[in-house]
Backbone as JSON, one array per atom type, in Angstrom:
{
  "sequence": "GRRFDSCRGHRSKGHGRRHLAVPLRRPRPRSPDTRTAHPPAAPRLRRVTPEELATAIRHALTAAVDAGDLAVEKKDNEAALREYSAAEKLVPDNLEMTYWHAIALVNMNRPDEALPLFRRVFQADPNWRTLTTRLPKSGILPDDKKLLDRITKE",
  "N": [[0.9, -1.3, -0.06], [0.19, 2.25, -0.04], [2.04, 4.97, 1.58], [1.78, 7.7, 3.88], [3.87, 10.2, 3.41], [5.7, 11.88, 5.52], [7.74, 13.96, 5.48], [7.36, 14.97, 3.06], [4.68, 15.69, 2.95], [2.84, 14.33, 1.4], [1.32, 11.33, -0.21], [3.25, 8.48, -0.87], [4.97, 6.14, -2.83], [6.28, 3.28, -1.11], [8.71, 3.78, 1.78], [8.98, 6.76, 3.66], [11.22, 7.41, 4.66], [13.46, 7.74, 3.23], [13.67, 10.26, 2.42], [14.6, 11.77, 4.65], [16.85, 13.83, 6.26], [18.47, 13.19, 8.41], [20.11, 10.23, 9.19], [18.54, 7.37, 10.41], [19.88, 5.23, 11.68], [22.89, 4.59, 13.47], [25.98, 4.74, 11.91], [28.03, 1.85, 11.75], [30.97, 1.12, 13.75], [34.12, 1.32, 12.14], [36.59, 0.41, 12.84], [38.38, -1.65, 15.38], [39.35, 0.42, 17.38], [37.62, 2.68, 17.2], [35.66, 1.79, 18.72], [36.24, 1.79, 21.48], [36.41, 4.52, 21.89], [34.57, 5.83, 23.26], [33.66, 6.37, 26.68], [32.18, 3.8, 28.78], [28.79, 3.79, 29.35], [27.49, 5.42, 32.35], [26.26, 3.81, 35.3], [22.98, 3.77, 36.13], [21.56, 5.44, 38.93], [19.99, 5.22, 41.79], [17.46, 6.74, 44.0], [17.95, 7.43, 47.37], [16.19, 6.41, 50.07], [14.45, 7.75, 52.97], [14.4, 6.17, 55.23], [16.36, 4.3, 54.4], [18.85, 5.91, 54.51], [18.62, 6.7, 57.25], [19.19, 4.26, 58.39], [21.51, 3.67, 57.45], [23.16, 5.65, 58.68], [22.83, 5.05, 61.3], [24.21, 2.62, 61.43], [26.84, 3.46, 60.83], [27.19, 5.19, 62.81], [27.14, 3.32, 65.12], [29.23, 1.79, 64.49], [31.43, 3.46, 64.53], [31.25, 4.15, 67.46], [31.48, 1.72, 68.75], [34.1, 1.17, 67.64], [35.49, 3.32, 69.14], [34.96, 2.59, 71.75], [36.37, 0.24, 71.92], [38.78, 1.11, 71.58], [39.25, 2.76, 73.88], [39.32, 0.79, 75.83], [41.67, -0.39, 75.25], [43.36, 1.5, 75.78], [44.16, 3.32, 73.74], [44.04, 6.19, 73.22], [44.19, 8.18, 71.12], [42.95, 6.99, 68.88], [40.5, 6.43, 70.06], [39.54, 9.11, 70.3], [39.49, 9.96, 67.57], [37.37, 8.13, 66.61], [35.12, 8.93, 68.23], [35.02, 11.48, 67.68], [34.12, 11.29, 64.9], [31.64, 10.04, 65.26], [30.51, 11.87, 66.71], [30.11, 13.88, 64.96], [28.47, 12.67, 63.06], [26.0, 12.57, 64.45], [25.37, 15.33, 65.71], [24.01, 16.35, 67.8], [23.78, 14.51, 69.92], [24.45, 13.66, 73.19], [25.84, 11.6, 74.45], [27.87, 11.1, 72.54], [29.34, 13.56, 72.44], [30.18, 13.6, 75.1], [31.86, 11.23, 75.31], [33.64, 11.94, 73.54], [35.06, 14.13, 75.05], [35.89, 12.79, 77.12], [37.82, 11.31, 76.0], [39.57, 13.36, 75.22], [40.49, 14.26, 77.67], [41.66, 12.11, 78.55], [43.97, 12.25, 76.93], [45.43, 14.37, 78.02], [44.37, 16.74, 77.68], [42.63, 18.72, 78.89], [41.66, 21.27, 78.86], [40.68, 21.46, 76.47], [38.56, 19.7, 76.55], [36.77, 20.74, 78.53], [34.77, 22.61, 77.63], [33.21, 20.89, 76.16], [32.31, 19.1, 78.22], [30.86, 20.95, 79.73], [28.64, 21.72, 78.0], [27.33, 19.09, 77.87], [26.86, 18.56, 80.61], [25.16, 20.65, 81.28], [22.88, 20.14, 79.72], [22.31, 17.51, 80.61], [22.35, 16.7, 83.83], [23.04, 14.0, 84.93], [25.31, 13.04, 83.68], [27.27, 14.18, 84.97], [27.35, 12.68, 87.43], [28.06, 10.23, 86.48], [30.53, 10.77, 85.58], [31.94, 11.04, 87.93], [32.21, 8.37, 88.81], [33.77, 7.22, 86.94], [36.93, 7.15, 87.45], [37.23, 5.08, 89.18], [36.69, 2.93, 87.57], [38.91, 2.93, 85.79], [38.71, 4.36, 83.51], [38.93, 7.04, 83.57], [41.57, 9.27, 84.62], [42.66, 8.8, 88.1], [42.61, 11.49, 89.52], [41.93, 13.78, 91.66], [41.86, 16.55, 91.73], [41.64, 17.16, 88.89], [39.36, 15.84, 88.5], [37.54, 17.4, 89.91], [37.86, 19.85, 88.82], [36.52, 19.07, 86.35], [33.98, 18.28, 87.03], [32.98, 20.62, 88.08], [32.18, 22.18, 85.93]],
  "CA": [[0.2, -0.07, 0.08], [0.83, 3.59, 0.01], [2.01, 5.44, 3.15], [1.88, 9.03, 4.13], [5.43, 10.71, 3.63], [5.6, 13.09, 6.55], [8.61, 14.88, 4.97], [6.76, 15.74, 1.72], [3.38, 15.96, 3.13], [1.63, 13.62, 0.44], [1.42, 9.99, -0.16], [4.21, 8.13, -1.82], [5.17, 4.65, -2.81], [7.65, 2.94, -0.26], [9.04, 4.4, 2.84], [9.29, 8.17, 3.63], [12.72, 7.62, 5.24], [14.51, 8.08, 2.35], [13.83, 11.75, 2.21], [14.93, 12.5, 5.71], [18.33, 14.4, 6.3], [19.3, 12.41, 9.38], [19.89, 8.77, 9.08], [17.87, 6.62, 11.63], [20.77, 4.31, 12.32], [24.2, 5.06, 13.51], [26.88, 3.95, 11.19], [28.78, 0.97, 12.56], [32.49, 1.58, 13.63], [34.89, 0.85, 11.01], [37.69, -0.48, 13.11], [38.03, -1.79, 16.74], [39.63, 1.51, 18.08], [36.6, 3.56, 17.49], [34.7, 1.26, 19.77], [36.77, 2.28, 22.62], [36.69, 5.99, 21.76], [33.72, 6.6, 24.12], [33.68, 5.61, 27.89], [30.79, 3.14, 28.93], [27.8, 4.69, 29.98], [27.45, 5.36, 33.72], [25.2, 3.04, 35.8], [21.83, 4.53, 36.69], [21.62, 5.52, 40.4], [18.52, 5.21, 42.4], [17.47, 7.66, 45.13], [17.95, 6.62, 48.59], [14.89, 6.53, 50.81], [14.9, 8.43, 54.28], [14.6, 5.07, 56.09], [17.72, 3.63, 54.03], [19.47, 6.94, 54.99], [18.82, 6.77, 58.66], [19.86, 3.08, 58.73], [23.02, 3.8, 57.06], [23.75, 6.62, 59.68], [22.85, 4.24, 62.61], [25.16, 1.53, 61.18], [28.01, 4.05, 60.86], [27.37, 5.65, 64.21], [27.39, 2.04, 65.79], [30.54, 1.15, 64.03], [32.34, 4.42, 65.28], [31.05, 4.16, 68.79], [32.25, 0.42, 68.95], [35.6, 1.3, 67.62], [35.9, 4.21, 70.23], [35.01, 1.94, 73.07], [37.59, -0.63, 72.05], [40.22, 1.89, 71.73], [39.26, 3.17, 75.33], [39.71, -0.49, 76.51], [43.03, -0.7, 74.82], [44.05, 2.76, 76.16], [44.6, 3.96, 72.59], [43.35, 7.44, 73.17], [44.12, 8.96, 69.93], [41.96, 6.26, 68.09], [39.29, 6.84, 70.61], [39.17, 10.48, 69.86], [39.21, 9.96, 66.32], [36.18, 7.67, 66.42], [34.13, 9.58, 68.92], [34.83, 12.59, 66.88], [33.48, 10.97, 63.79], [30.37, 9.59, 65.66], [29.87, 13.18, 67.01], [29.81, 14.58, 63.63], [27.21, 12.12, 62.44], [24.92, 12.98, 65.14], [25.84, 16.37, 66.75], [23.01, 16.71, 69.12], [23.76, 13.36, 70.85], [25.19, 14.13, 74.3], [26.78, 10.69, 74.56], [29.07, 11.21, 71.61], [29.93, 14.59, 72.92], [30.63, 13.12, 76.29], [33.03, 10.37, 75.14], [34.77, 12.77, 72.94], [35.57, 14.86, 76.05], [36.56, 11.92, 77.88], [39.16, 10.99, 75.28], [40.52, 14.45, 75.32], [40.94, 14.27, 79.07], [42.8, 10.97, 78.71], [45.1, 12.62, 76.17], [45.94, 15.33, 78.78], [44.02, 17.93, 76.87], [41.48, 18.96, 79.66], [41.17, 22.47, 78.44], [39.83, 21.37, 75.13], [37.49, 18.83, 77.01], [35.86, 21.32, 79.39], [33.57, 23.16, 77.05], [32.26, 19.82, 75.85], [31.76, 18.51, 79.43], [29.81, 22.06, 80.13], [27.5, 21.4, 77.25], [26.71, 17.95, 78.32], [26.21, 18.79, 82.02], [24.1, 21.69, 81.26], [21.68, 19.45, 79.15], [21.69, 16.53, 81.48], [23.4, 16.46, 84.94], [23.34, 12.59, 85.27], [26.51, 12.65, 83.09], [28.25, 14.54, 85.97], [27.41, 11.6, 88.16], [28.75, 9.05, 85.88], [31.98, 11.19, 85.5], [32.68, 10.74, 89.28], [32.5, 7.0, 88.93], [34.82, 6.76, 85.84], [38.08, 6.89, 87.86], [37.22, 3.5, 89.65], [36.82, 1.82, 86.54], [40.14, 3.31, 85.13], [38.47, 5.33, 82.22], [39.61, 8.45, 83.76], [42.71, 9.36, 85.58], [42.29, 9.13, 89.61], [43.35, 12.69, 89.99], [40.83, 14.52, 92.49], [41.88, 18.05, 91.41], [41.23, 17.03, 87.61], [37.83, 15.5, 88.5], [36.65, 18.57, 90.68], [37.71, 20.79, 87.53], [35.65, 18.79, 85.45], [32.55, 18.13, 87.49], [32.37, 21.95, 88.42], [31.58, 22.71, 84.77]],
  "C": [[0.87, 1.3, -0.07], [0.8, 4.13, 1.37], [2.07, 6.92, 2.91], [3.36, 9.38, 4.26], [5.32, 11.98, 4.42], [6.79, 14.08, 6.26], [7.98, 15.66, 3.93], [5.49, 16.27, 1.85], [2.33, 15.32, 2.01], [2.11, 12.23, 0.57], [2.48, 9.68, -1.42], [4.24, 6.62, -1.75], [6.4, 4.27, -1.94], [7.47, 3.78, 1.04], [9.31, 5.99, 2.84], [10.67, 8.56, 4.22], [13.61, 8.09, 4.59], [14.95, 9.48, 2.12], [14.22, 12.49, 3.65], [16.4, 12.78, 5.72], [19.05, 13.77, 7.25], [19.07, 11.04, 9.19], [19.44, 8.23, 10.47], [18.81, 5.86, 12.44], [21.95, 4.91, 12.47], [24.86, 4.11, 12.68], [27.68, 3.03, 12.22], [30.37, 1.38, 12.69], [33.13, 0.6, 12.65], [36.12, -0.24, 11.69], [37.53, -0.46, 14.85], [38.41, -0.55, 17.6], [38.54, 2.44, 18.05], [35.62, 3.12, 18.5], [34.89, 1.68, 21.13], [36.71, 3.82, 22.8], [35.69, 6.65, 22.8], [33.69, 5.67, 25.54], [32.25, 4.85, 27.95], [30.05, 4.12, 29.76], [27.83, 4.3, 31.7], [26.29, 4.47, 34.24], [24.13, 4.07, 36.28], [21.77, 4.49, 38.26], [20.14, 5.68, 40.78], [18.65, 6.06, 43.55], [17.41, 6.71, 46.45], [16.62, 7.0, 49.54], [15.48, 7.16, 52.14], [15.19, 7.32, 55.34], [15.9, 4.47, 55.76], [18.77, 4.55, 54.59], [19.82, 6.71, 56.44], [19.36, 5.34, 59.14], [21.27, 3.03, 58.52], [23.74, 4.65, 58.26], [23.8, 5.85, 61.03], [23.91, 3.29, 62.58], [26.59, 2.25, 61.35], [28.27, 4.61, 62.16], [27.78, 4.39, 65.24], [28.89, 1.65, 65.65], [31.76, 2.15, 64.73], [32.23, 4.41, 66.67], [31.77, 3.0, 69.18], [33.62, 0.5, 68.97], [36.24, 2.24, 68.67], [35.87, 3.52, 71.33], [36.13, 1.08, 73.08], [38.71, 0.12, 72.14], [40.24, 2.46, 73.1], [39.83, 1.84, 75.86], [41.26, -0.7, 76.16], [43.89, 0.39, 75.25], [44.76, 3.42, 75.06], [43.62, 5.18, 72.56], [43.05, 8.23, 71.91], [43.04, 8.28, 68.93], [40.56, 6.5, 68.64], [38.63, 8.15, 70.41], [38.82, 10.58, 68.6], [37.7, 9.29, 66.04], [35.07, 8.22, 66.97], [33.94, 10.93, 68.35], [33.86, 12.25, 65.64], [32.1, 10.58, 64.1], [29.73, 10.94, 66.19], [29.57, 13.99, 65.66], [28.64, 14.01, 62.86], [25.91, 12.55, 63.18], [25.16, 14.19, 66.1], [25.23, 16.84, 67.91], [23.14, 15.71, 70.03], [24.82, 13.62, 71.98], [26.23, 13.1, 74.51], [28.14, 10.74, 73.73], [29.79, 12.34, 72.13], [30.78, 14.4, 74.34], [31.87, 12.26, 76.22], [34.08, 11.07, 74.49], [35.6, 13.66, 74.09], [36.26, 13.9, 76.81], [38.01, 11.56, 77.34], [40.19, 12.17, 75.22], [41.22, 14.52, 76.75], [42.19, 13.19, 79.23], [44.14, 11.32, 77.89], [45.93, 14.06, 76.67], [45.57, 16.63, 78.07], [42.72, 18.5, 77.63], [40.97, 20.14, 79.13], [40.32, 22.43, 77.22], [38.39, 20.62, 75.61], [36.4, 19.81, 77.79], [34.64, 22.03, 78.84], [32.64, 22.19, 76.59], [31.52, 19.22, 77.01], [30.5, 19.67, 79.93], [28.64, 22.03, 79.41], [26.8, 20.26, 77.58], [26.07, 17.95, 79.66], [24.98, 19.59, 82.03], [22.74, 20.88, 80.69], [21.27, 18.39, 80.02], [22.76, 16.21, 82.61], [23.67, 15.09, 85.43], [24.65, 12.35, 84.73], [27.59, 13.02, 84.14], [28.37, 13.37, 87.03], [28.26, 10.6, 87.71], [30.29, 9.52, 85.89], [32.71, 10.85, 86.89], [32.9, 9.37, 89.34], [33.53, 6.36, 87.93], [36.35, 6.43, 86.54], [38.48, 5.52, 88.4], [37.29, 2.5, 88.78], [38.13, 2.09, 85.65], [39.86, 3.91, 83.85], [39.04, 6.41, 82.39], [40.74, 8.32, 84.83], [42.19, 9.41, 87.06], [43.07, 10.12, 90.01], [42.11, 13.55, 90.59], [40.78, 16.06, 92.0], [41.31, 18.12, 89.83], [39.62, 16.65, 87.71], [36.99, 16.6, 89.11], [36.63, 19.43, 89.65], [36.6, 20.38, 86.6], [34.24, 18.7, 85.65], [32.07, 19.57, 87.9], [31.73, 22.68, 87.18], [30.2, 22.89, 84.71]]
}
């Protein structure tokens, strides 16, 4: 039958494609070198749901806190500071992360940096002050009465 030739606006015999200025198929590459001339297409990314994001943050937070706790047990204060700082960045409003960050600073003989952190934690929840007085008995804080008084007066 006859088909409508969209390029010419009338009926013609055969396909109207022969009148198009742009070919409908891409020409095949002539040599193997032209096949690698273009990088492969990037994979399609999907959006992350809020639940997936929350789960990922929770897992990263748990990993950082666990690593920080392990570092405290091994008396590796620098690693503890690094891990608690990472955890604090994930959830900056979490008092526990700020508190253990401050404890790590004290154990590295940097109490002046720790005092503002303790102040913020103790103002938000005085129960942390009570915990602090118990830590020297467990060996987590140095058994130094002056230092402990300085921290708990914040």
